XYZ file of C-alpha atoms in Angstrom:
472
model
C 0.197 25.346 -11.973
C 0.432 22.480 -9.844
C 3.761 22.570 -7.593
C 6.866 20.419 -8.200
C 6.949 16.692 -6.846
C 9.690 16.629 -4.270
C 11.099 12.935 -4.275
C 12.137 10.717 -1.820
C 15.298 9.931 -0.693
C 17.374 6.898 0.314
C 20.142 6.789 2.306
C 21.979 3.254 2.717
C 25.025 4.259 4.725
C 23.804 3.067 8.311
C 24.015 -0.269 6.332
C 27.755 0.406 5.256
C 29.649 -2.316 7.462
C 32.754 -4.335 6.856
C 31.575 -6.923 9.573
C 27.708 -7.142 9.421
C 26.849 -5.375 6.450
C 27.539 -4.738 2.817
C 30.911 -3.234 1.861
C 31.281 -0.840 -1.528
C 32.998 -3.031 -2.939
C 30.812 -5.503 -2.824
C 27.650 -2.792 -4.075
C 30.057 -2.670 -6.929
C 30.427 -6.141 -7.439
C 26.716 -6.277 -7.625
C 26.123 -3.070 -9.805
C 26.444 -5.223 -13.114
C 23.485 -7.359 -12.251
C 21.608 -4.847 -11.037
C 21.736 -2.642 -14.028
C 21.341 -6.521 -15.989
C 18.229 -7.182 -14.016
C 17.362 -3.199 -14.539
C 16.946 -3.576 -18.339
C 15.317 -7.310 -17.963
C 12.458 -5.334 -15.937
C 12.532 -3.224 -18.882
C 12.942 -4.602 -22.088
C 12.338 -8.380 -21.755
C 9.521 -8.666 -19.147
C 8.398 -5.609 -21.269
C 8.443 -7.399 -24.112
C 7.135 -11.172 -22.766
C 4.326 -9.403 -21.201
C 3.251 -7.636 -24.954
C 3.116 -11.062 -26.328
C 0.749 -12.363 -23.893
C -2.241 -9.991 -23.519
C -3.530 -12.485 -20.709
C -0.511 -13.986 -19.049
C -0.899 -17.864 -17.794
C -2.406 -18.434 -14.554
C 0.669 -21.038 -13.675
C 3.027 -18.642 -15.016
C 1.933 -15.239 -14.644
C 4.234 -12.213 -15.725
C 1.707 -9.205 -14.414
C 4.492 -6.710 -15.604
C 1.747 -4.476 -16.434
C 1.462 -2.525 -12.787
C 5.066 -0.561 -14.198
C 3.725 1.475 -16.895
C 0.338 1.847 -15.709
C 0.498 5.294 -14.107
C 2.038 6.829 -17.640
C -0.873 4.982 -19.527
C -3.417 6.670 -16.988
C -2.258 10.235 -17.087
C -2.179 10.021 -21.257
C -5.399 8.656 -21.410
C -6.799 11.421 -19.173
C -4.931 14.143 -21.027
C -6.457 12.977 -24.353
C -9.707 11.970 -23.307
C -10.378 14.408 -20.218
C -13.896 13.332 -18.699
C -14.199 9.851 -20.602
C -11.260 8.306 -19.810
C -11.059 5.788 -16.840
C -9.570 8.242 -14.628
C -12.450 10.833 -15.652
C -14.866 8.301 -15.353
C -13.327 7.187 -11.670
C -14.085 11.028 -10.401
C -17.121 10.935 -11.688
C -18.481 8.352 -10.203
C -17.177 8.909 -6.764
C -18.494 12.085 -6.617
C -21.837 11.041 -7.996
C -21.690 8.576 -4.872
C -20.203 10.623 -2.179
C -23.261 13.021 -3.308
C -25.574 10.148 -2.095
C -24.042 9.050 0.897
C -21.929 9.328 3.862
C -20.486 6.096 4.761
C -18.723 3.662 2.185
C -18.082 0.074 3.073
C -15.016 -1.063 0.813
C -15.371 -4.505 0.666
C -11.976 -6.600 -0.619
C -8.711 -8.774 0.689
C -5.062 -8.397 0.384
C -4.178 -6.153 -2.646
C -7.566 -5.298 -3.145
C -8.212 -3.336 0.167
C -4.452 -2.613 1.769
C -2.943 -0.084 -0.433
C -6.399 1.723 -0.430
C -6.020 1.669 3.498
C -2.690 2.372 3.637
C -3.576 5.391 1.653
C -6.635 6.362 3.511
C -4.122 6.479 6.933
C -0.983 8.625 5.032
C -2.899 10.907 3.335
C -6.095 11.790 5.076
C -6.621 13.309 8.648
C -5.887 10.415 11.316
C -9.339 10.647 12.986
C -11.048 11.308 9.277
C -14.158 9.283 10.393
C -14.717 10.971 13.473
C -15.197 13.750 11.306
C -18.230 15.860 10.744
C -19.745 15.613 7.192
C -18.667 19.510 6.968
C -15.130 18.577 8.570
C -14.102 16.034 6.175
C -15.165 18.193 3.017
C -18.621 16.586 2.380
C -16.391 13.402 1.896
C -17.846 9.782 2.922
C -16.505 8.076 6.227
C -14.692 4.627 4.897
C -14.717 1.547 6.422
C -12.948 -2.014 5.343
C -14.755 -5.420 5.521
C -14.345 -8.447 3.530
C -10.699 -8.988 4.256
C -10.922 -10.971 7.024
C -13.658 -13.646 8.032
C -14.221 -12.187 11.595
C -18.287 -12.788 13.134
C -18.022 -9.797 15.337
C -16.289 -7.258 12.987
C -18.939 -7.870 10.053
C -21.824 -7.915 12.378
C -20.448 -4.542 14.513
C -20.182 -2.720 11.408
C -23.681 -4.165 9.736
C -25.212 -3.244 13.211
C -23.191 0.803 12.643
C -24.523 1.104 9.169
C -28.100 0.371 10.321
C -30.733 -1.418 8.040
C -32.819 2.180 7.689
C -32.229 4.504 4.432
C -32.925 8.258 5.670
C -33.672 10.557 2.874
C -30.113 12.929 3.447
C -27.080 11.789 2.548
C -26.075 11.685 6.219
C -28.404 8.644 6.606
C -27.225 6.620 3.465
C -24.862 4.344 2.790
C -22.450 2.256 0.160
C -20.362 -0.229 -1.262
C -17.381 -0.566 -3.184
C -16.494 -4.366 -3.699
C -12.924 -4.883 -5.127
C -12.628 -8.827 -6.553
C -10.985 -9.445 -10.049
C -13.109 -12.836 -10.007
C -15.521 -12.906 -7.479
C -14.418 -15.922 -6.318
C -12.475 -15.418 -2.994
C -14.815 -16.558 -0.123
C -13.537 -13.275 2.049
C -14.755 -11.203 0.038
C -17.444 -12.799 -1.763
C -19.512 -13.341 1.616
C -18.823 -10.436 2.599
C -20.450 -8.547 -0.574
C -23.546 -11.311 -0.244
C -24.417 -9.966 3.461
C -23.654 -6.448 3.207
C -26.148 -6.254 -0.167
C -28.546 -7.990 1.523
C -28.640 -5.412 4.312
C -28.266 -2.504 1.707
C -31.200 -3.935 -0.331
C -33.321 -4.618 2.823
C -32.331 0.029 4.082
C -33.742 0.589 0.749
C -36.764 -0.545 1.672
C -36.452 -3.984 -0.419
C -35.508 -1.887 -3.854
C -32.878 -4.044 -5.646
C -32.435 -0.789 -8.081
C -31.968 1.863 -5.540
C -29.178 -0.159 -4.189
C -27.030 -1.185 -7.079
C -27.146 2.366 -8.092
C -25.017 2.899 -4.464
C -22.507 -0.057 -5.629
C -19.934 0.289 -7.475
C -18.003 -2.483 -8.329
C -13.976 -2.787 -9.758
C -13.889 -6.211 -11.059
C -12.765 -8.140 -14.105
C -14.628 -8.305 -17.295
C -15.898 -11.899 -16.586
C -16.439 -13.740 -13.329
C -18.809 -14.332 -10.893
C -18.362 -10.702 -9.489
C -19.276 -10.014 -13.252
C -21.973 -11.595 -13.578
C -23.427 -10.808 -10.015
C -23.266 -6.902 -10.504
C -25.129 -7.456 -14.144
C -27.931 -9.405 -12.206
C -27.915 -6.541 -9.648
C -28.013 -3.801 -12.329
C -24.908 -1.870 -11.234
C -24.938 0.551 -14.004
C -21.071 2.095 -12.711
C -18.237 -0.662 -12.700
C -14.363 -0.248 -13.188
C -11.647 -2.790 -14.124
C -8.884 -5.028 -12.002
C -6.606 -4.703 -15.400
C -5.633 -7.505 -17.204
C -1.397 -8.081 -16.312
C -1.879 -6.294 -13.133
C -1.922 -8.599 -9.923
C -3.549 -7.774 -7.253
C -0.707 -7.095 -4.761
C 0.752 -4.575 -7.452
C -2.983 -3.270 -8.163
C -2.929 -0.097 -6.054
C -2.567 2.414 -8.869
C -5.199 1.182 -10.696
C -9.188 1.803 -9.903
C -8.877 -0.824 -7.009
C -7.038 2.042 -5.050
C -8.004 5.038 -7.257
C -11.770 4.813 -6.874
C -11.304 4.246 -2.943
C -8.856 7.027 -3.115
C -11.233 9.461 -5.065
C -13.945 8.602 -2.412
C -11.649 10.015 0.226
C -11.009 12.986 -1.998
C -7.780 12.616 -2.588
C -5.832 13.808 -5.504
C -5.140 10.872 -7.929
C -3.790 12.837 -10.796
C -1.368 13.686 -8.337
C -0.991 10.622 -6.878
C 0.014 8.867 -10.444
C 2.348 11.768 -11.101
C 4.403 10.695 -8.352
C 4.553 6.966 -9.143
C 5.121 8.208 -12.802
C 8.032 10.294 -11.467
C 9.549 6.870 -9.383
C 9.367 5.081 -12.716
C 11.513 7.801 -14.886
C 13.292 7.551 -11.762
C 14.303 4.083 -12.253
C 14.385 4.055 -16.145
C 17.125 6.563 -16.319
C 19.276 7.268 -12.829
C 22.533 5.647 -12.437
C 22.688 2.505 -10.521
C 24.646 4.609 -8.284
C 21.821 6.697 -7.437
C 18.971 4.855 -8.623
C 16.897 4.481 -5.132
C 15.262 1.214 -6.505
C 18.793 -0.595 -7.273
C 20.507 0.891 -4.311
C 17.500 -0.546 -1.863
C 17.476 -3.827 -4.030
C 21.306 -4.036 -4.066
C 21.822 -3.865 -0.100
C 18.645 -5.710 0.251
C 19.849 -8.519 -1.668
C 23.950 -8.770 -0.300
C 22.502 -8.617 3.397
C 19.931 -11.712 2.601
C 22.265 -14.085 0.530
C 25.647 -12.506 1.951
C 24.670 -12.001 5.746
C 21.831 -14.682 5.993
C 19.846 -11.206 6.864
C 16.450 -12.929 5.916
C 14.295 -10.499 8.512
C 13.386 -7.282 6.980
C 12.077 -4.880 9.397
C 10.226 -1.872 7.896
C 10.589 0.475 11.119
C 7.229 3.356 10.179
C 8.257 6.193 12.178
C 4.425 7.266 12.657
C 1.367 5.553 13.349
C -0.150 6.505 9.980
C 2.080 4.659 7.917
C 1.934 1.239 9.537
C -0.886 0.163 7.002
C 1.731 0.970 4.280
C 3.940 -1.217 5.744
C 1.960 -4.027 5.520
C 1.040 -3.449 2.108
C 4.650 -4.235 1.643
C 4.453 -7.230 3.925
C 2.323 -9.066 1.652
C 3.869 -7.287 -1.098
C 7.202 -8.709 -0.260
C 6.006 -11.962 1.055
C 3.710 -13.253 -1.742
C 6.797 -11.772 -4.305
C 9.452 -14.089 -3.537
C 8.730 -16.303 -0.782
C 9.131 -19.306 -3.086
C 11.648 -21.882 -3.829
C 12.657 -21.473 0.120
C 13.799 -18.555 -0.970
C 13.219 -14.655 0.169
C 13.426 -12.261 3.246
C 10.744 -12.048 5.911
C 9.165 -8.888 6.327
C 7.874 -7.152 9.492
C 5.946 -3.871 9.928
C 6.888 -1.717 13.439
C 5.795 1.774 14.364
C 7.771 3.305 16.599
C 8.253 4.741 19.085
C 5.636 2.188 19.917
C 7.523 -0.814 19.300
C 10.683 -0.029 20.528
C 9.247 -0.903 23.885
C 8.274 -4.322 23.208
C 10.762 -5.373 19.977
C 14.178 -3.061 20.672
C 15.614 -5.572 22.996
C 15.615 -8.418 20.496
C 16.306 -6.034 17.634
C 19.097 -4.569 19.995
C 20.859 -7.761 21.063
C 19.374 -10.772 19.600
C 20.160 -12.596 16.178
C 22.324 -10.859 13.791
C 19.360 -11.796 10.513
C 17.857 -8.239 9.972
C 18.006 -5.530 7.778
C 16.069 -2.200 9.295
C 14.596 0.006 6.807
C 13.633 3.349 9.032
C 11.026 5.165 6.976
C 10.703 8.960 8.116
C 8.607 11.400 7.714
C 10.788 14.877 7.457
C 7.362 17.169 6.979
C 4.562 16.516 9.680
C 0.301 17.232 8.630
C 0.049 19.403 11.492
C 1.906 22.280 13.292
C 4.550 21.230 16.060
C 3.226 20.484 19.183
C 5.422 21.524 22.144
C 5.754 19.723 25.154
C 4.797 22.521 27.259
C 5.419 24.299 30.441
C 3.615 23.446 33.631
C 3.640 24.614 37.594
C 3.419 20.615 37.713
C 7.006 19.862 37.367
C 6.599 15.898 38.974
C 6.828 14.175 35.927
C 10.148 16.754 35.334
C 9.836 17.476 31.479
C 10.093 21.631 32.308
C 13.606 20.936 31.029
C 12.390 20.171 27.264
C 9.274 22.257 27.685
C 10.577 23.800 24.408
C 10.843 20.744 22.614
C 8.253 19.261 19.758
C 6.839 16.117 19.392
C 8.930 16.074 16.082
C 12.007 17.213 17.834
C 11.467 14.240 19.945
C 11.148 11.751 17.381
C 13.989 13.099 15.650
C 16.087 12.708 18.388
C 14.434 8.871 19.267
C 15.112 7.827 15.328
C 18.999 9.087 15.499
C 19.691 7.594 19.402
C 18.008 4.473 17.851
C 20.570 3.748 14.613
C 23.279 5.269 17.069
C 22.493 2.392 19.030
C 22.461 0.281 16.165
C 25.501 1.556 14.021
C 27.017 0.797 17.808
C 26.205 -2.685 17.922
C 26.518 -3.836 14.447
C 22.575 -3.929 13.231
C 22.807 -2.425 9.632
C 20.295 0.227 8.953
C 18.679 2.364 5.721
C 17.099 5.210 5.952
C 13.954 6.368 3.208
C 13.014 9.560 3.966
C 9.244 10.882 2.950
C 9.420 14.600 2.127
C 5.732 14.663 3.930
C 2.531 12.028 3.718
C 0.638 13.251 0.570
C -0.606 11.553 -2.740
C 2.575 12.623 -4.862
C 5.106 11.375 -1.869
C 2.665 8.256 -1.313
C 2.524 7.561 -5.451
C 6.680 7.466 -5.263
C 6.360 5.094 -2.188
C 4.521 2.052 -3.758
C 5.411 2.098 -7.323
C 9.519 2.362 -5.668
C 8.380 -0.355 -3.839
C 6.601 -2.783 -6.640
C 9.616 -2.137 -9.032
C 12.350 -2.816 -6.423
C 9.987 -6.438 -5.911
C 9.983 -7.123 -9.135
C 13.835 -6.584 -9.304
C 14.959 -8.201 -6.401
C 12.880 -11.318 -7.663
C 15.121 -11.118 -10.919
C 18.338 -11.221 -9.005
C 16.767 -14.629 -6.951
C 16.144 -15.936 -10.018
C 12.514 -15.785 -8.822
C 8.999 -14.982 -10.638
C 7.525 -12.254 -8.356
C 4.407 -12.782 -10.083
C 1.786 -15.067 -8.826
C 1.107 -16.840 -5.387
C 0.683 -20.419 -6.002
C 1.602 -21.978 -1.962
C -1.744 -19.307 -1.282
C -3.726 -21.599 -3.426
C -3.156 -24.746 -1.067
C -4.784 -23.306 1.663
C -8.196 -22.291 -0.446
C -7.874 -25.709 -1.563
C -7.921 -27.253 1.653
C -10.449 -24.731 2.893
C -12.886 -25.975 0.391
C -12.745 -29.272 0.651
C -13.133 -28.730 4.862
C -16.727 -26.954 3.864
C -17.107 -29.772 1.019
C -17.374 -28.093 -2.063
């Protein structure tokens, strides 16, 4: 019997301030909106996105990402081994069988919530792993996000050009594109085939069958795997964009690859979603986030929201919510900012500013309360010079405990409003909660803007321009 999900919890009272933050009675104020915008998410974008099987490209309403995990898990449960989820965990382990490195080649939604879960959930060296060590599990990398010379030819140059006969001298791709068409990504997939075609000895065959694609139905990605003969391919859903993609096969087959649980992993987004069906609006953790979020922005000019990762293997998450954020509702001049810290880390080069400088942030701490490993102690030592024998006894957790509550101390102190999401550890069912919280919370806070969160069009001028520079 699989053990209960333990969910997250929010707590918005460091942002409680009569003089530079939100006031009750102004959450109160705001509660009949919420709860308005709350059954808009619901029942009309419900409903506008069932009329529409594929929504406009100028006016996109990818409401689909909400109800996705529940569609997964009942598909599964019906259809066991040929469902998409069955077929998923087939695949990658028919794959992870073969080799033991994967290149995951995609950009933006397509490759950051797969990395952000790759850095919560597994171990934090994972890749530095033996074979045996990491559970007969391939090492990951992630290419075809950015167009970087040196970073595509250092891994190429890794990865070799030479097939062994083991698994431990193979490797593969998964390419994540809906279309095919975003140059990233799409040169990315043309060079690193070419060098997987050229290790397997020239065999076109032999290497599609270590390619597995997640793609939409048509495309050029489409038709490019069919002329390759990849016989394994899973879908970018239709009404799912790619920034709210994760917990569909563009992060589940990555995810799977890893070994991670993905059942589990939709469980807990499918628990954030009853969550925010059915809680209060007084202790619904997606209106009470929204519902500060929104006063401090358009009440407070707050249009800086810092997402302070209290460890290192979370900062990937946090910018998966940059861009989610970002691309969401930075339209119409309109929308908060978002910037990813880690600290401790960045307390020594941002805290000063933070501290004392403009009064237009919002801090959202997020904190791990159950570490992967054991505590480690600071130790005793006959070495007393660098005079820690006094907190020999403490942890490293004990430490960062104390750094997160002397940091909002320092900021209840001096005004700098603060909210507090606490992670009841770093696994799949915690991680599942985390984005889907975060996509619906999106999608509502666009509603109270009066925004579509949906669609990026100001990203299209660039690709435009960037065409026309290489004159196509």
């Amino acid at each position: 019997m699989a053990a209960a999900i333990v969910p997250l919890k929010l707590d918005i009272s460091g942002a409680i301030h009569a003089d530079f933050g939100v006031t009750e009675t102004e959450l109160a104020a705001l509660r009949p909106s919420l709860e308005y915008a709350q059954k808009e998410v619901l029942e009309a974008d419900a409903k506008a996105y069932d009329s529409k099987k594929i929504p406009a490209e100028k006016d996109p309403l990818d409401h689909g990402f909400l109800d996705l995990p529940d569609r997964l898990l009942k598909e599964y449960q019906e259809r066991r081994a040929e469902s998409e989820l069955g077929r998923i965990m087939t695949a990658a382990a028919k794959l992870r069988e073969q080799v033991d490195r994967v290149v995951i080649l995609g950009i933006g939604g397509s490759y950051m919530g797969a990395k952000a879960l790759m850095d919560a959930c597994c171990q934090p060296y994972y890749n530095e792993l033996s074979r045996a060590e990491r559970g007969g599990y391939p090492r990951i990398y992630f290419e075809g996000n950015n167009i970087d010379n040196d970073a595509s030819q250092g891994l190429l140059h890794l990865l070799g050009t030479q097939q062994g006969t083991t698994p431990e001298t193979r490797w593969g791709i998964v390419v994540i594109s809906k279309s095919g068409e975003t140059l990233e990504t799409a040169v990315a997939f043309r060079q690193f085939t070419a060098a997987l075609v050229k290790s397997c000895g020239g065999d076109v065959k032999k290497a599609a069958e270590l390619i597995i694609p997640v793609m939409g139905e048509k495309g050029r990605l489409a038709d490019l795997s069919q002329a390759l003969g990849c016989k394994e391919w899973f879908p970018v859903p239709d009404g799912v964009g790619g920034r709210f993609s994760i917990l569909s096969a563009v992060g589940l087959v990555p995810a799977a690859l890893m070994g991670l649980d993905i059942i589990r992993l939709l469980q807990g987004a499918s628990l954030m979603t009853k969550h925010f069906r059915e809680a209060p609006a007084k202790e619904n953790a997606v209106l009470q986030f929204v519902g500060v979020s929104h006063l401090m922005e358009t009440r407070r000019m707050a249009n800086l929201r810092i997402l302070c990762m209290w460890a290192k293997s979370l900062e990937c998450a946090g910018l998966w919510y940059d861009q989610l954020l970002a691309e969401s509702l930075g339209k119409r001049f309109l929308g908060a900012t978002p910037l990813t810290t880690v600290n401790t880390r960045d307390l020594h080069s941002r805290a000063q500013q933070h501290q004392q400088g403009r009064r237009d942030k919002l801090f959202v701490n997020v904190i791990v309360d159950k570490w992967r490993f054991d505590s480690l102690a600071v130790g005793k030592s006959e070495f007393d010079q660098d005079k820690l024998n006094d907190i020999a006894a403490k942890t490293l957790p004990e430490l960062m405990s104390a750094a997160i509550q002397g940091t909002n101390e320092a900021y209840a102190g001096d005004g700098r409003p603060t909210i507090d999401l606490h992670l009841p550890s770093t696994d799949v069912t915690v991680m599942g909660q985390y984005f889907q919280w975060l996509m619906i919370a999106t999608v509502v806070e666009g509603r109270l803007l009066g925004i579509n969160p949906y669609g990026q069009p100001g990203v299209q001028m660039y690709k435009g321009a960037m065409k026309r520079i290489l004159g196509r």
